[in-house]
XYZ file of C-alpha atoms in Angstrom:
61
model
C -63.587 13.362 -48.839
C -66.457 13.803 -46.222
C -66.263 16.694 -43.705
C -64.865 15.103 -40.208
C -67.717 17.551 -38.550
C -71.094 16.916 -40.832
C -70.348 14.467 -43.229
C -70.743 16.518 -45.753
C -68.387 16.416 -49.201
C -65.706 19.035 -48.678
C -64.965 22.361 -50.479
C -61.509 23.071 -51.481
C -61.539 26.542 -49.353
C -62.465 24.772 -46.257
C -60.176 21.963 -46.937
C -60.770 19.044 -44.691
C -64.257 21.180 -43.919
C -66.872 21.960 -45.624
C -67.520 25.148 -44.297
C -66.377 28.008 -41.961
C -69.106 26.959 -39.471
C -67.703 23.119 -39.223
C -64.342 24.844 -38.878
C -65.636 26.565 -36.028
C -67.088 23.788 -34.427
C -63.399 21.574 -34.788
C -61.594 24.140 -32.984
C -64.801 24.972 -30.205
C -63.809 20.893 -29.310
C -60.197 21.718 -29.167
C -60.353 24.250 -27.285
C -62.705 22.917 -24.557
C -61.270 19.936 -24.092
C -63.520 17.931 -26.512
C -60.558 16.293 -28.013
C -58.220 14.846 -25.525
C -55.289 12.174 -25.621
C -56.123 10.118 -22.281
C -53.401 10.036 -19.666
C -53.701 8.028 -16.416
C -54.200 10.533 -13.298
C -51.642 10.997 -10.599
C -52.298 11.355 -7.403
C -50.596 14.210 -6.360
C -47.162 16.082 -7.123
C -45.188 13.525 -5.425
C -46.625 10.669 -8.162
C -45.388 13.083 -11.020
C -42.091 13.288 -9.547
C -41.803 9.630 -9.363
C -42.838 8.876 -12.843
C -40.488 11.833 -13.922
C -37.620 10.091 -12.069
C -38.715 7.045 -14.105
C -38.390 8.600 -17.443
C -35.458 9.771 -16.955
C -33.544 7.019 -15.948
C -35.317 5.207 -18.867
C -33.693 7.768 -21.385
C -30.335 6.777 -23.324
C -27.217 8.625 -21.934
């Protein structure tokens, strides 16, 4: 297994790493934002209300 940071083959202490410095580095990108799940934007508070209406009614009673 390659390191997801280097590319580098993986020690068992650092499991899915290979090192403290590439653990470092994962959790500097989660942390600032680095790794992200994109959402669409809304335009304002009254947007996020609607789609929370939405969801709602979309849920199984």
């Amino acid at each position: 297994m390659a390191c997801p940071i280097c590319k580098k083959p993986t020690l068992t202490d650092f499991r899915p790493f290979c090192s403290r410095r590439c653990i470092d580095v994962d959790l500097g990108k989660w942390l600032t934002g680095g790794y992200a799940i994109p959402a669409p934007e809304l335009e304002d508070d009254e947007d996020l209300e609607n789609e929370l209406r939405v969801a709602e009614t979309r849920k199984p009673h």
